[in-house]
Coordinates of C-alpha atoms in Angstrom, one line a residue:
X25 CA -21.7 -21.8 134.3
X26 CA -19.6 -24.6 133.3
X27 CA -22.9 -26.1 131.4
X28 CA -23.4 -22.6 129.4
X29 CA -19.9 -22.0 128.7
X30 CA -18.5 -25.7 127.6
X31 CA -21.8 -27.2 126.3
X32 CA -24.1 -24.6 124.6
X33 CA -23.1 -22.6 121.4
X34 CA -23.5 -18.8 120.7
X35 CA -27.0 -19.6 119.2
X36 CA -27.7 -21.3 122.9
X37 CA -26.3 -18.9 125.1
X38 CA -28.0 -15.7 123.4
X39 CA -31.6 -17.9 123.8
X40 CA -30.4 -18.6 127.1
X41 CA -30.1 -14.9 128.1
X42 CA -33.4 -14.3 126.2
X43 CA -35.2 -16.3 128.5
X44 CA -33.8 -15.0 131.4
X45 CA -33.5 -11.5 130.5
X46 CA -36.1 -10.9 127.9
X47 CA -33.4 -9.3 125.5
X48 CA -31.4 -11.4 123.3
X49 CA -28.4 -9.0 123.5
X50 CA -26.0 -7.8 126.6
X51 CA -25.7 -4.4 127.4
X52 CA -23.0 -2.5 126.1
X53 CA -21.8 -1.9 129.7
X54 CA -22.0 -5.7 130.5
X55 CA -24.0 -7.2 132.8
X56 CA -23.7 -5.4 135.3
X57 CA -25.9 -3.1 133.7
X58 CA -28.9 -5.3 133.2
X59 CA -32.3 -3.4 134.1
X60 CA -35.3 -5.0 135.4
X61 CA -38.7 -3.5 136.3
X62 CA -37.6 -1.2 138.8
X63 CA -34.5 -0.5 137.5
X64 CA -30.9 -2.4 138.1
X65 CA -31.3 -6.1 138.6
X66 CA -28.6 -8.6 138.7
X67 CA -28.9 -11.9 136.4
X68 CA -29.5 -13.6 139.3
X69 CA -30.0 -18.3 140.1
X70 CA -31.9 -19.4 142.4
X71 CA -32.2 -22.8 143.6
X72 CA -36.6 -24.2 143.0
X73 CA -38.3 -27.0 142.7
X74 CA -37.9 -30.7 142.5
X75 CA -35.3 -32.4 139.8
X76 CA -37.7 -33.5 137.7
X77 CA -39.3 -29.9 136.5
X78 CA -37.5 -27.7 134.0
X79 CA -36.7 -24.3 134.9
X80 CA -38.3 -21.5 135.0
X81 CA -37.5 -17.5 134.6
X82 CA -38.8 -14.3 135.8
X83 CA -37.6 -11.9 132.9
X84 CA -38.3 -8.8 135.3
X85 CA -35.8 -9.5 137.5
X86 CA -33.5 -11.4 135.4
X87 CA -33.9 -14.5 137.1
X88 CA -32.9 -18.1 136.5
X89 CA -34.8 -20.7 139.2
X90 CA -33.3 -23.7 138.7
X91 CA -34.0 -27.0 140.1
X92 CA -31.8 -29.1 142.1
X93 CA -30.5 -31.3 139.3
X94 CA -28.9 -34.8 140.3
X95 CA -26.1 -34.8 137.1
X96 CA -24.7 -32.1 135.1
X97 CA -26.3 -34.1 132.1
X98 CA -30.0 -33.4 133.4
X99 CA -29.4 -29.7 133.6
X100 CA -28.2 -29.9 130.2
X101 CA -30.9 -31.1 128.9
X102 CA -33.6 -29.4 130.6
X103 CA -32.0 -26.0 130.4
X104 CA -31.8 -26.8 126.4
X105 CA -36.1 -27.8 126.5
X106 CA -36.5 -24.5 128.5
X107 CA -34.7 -22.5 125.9
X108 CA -36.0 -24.2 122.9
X109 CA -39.3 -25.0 123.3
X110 CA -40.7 -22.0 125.0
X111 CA -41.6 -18.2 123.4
X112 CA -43.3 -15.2 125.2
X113 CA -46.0 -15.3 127.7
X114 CA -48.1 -18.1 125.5
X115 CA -50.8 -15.6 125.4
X116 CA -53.3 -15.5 122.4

């Protein structure tokens, strides 16, 4: 979290949540009150992939999969692409 909370701005952080979540907003009870499909669901991480793919979310169980980045630099930047270049499902 050191990324999200020293690096990225409000603006960031609520895109952030939107891509993992689906909502831009927290509950009023906190996060610990996040819903998913079937109910409760924890934001959750999980480790995926290989360093040099961006990461990817599963909005219905308010999960983050995130590569195994080599520098706190690369996940920087590829958690700001994934946040700022991506909307919705992409379908038409």
């Amino acid at each position: 979290w050191l990324c999200v909370e020293k690096r990225f701005d409000n603006e960031q952080r609520l895109k952030l949540l939107q891509f993992v979540t689906g909502t831009s907003s927290i509950p009023y009870e906190g996060f610990q009150a996040l819903r998913g499909s079937n109910g409760p669901r924890r934001f959750c991480i999980e480790r995926w992939g290989v360093a040099e793919s961006l990461p990817r979310s599963h909005t219905c169980f308010n999960r983050l999969d995130l590569p195994p980045y080599t520098s706190y630099d690369m996940l920087y930047n590829k958690l700001v692409i994934a946040i700022e270049e991506t909307s919705g499902f992409g379908i038409q």
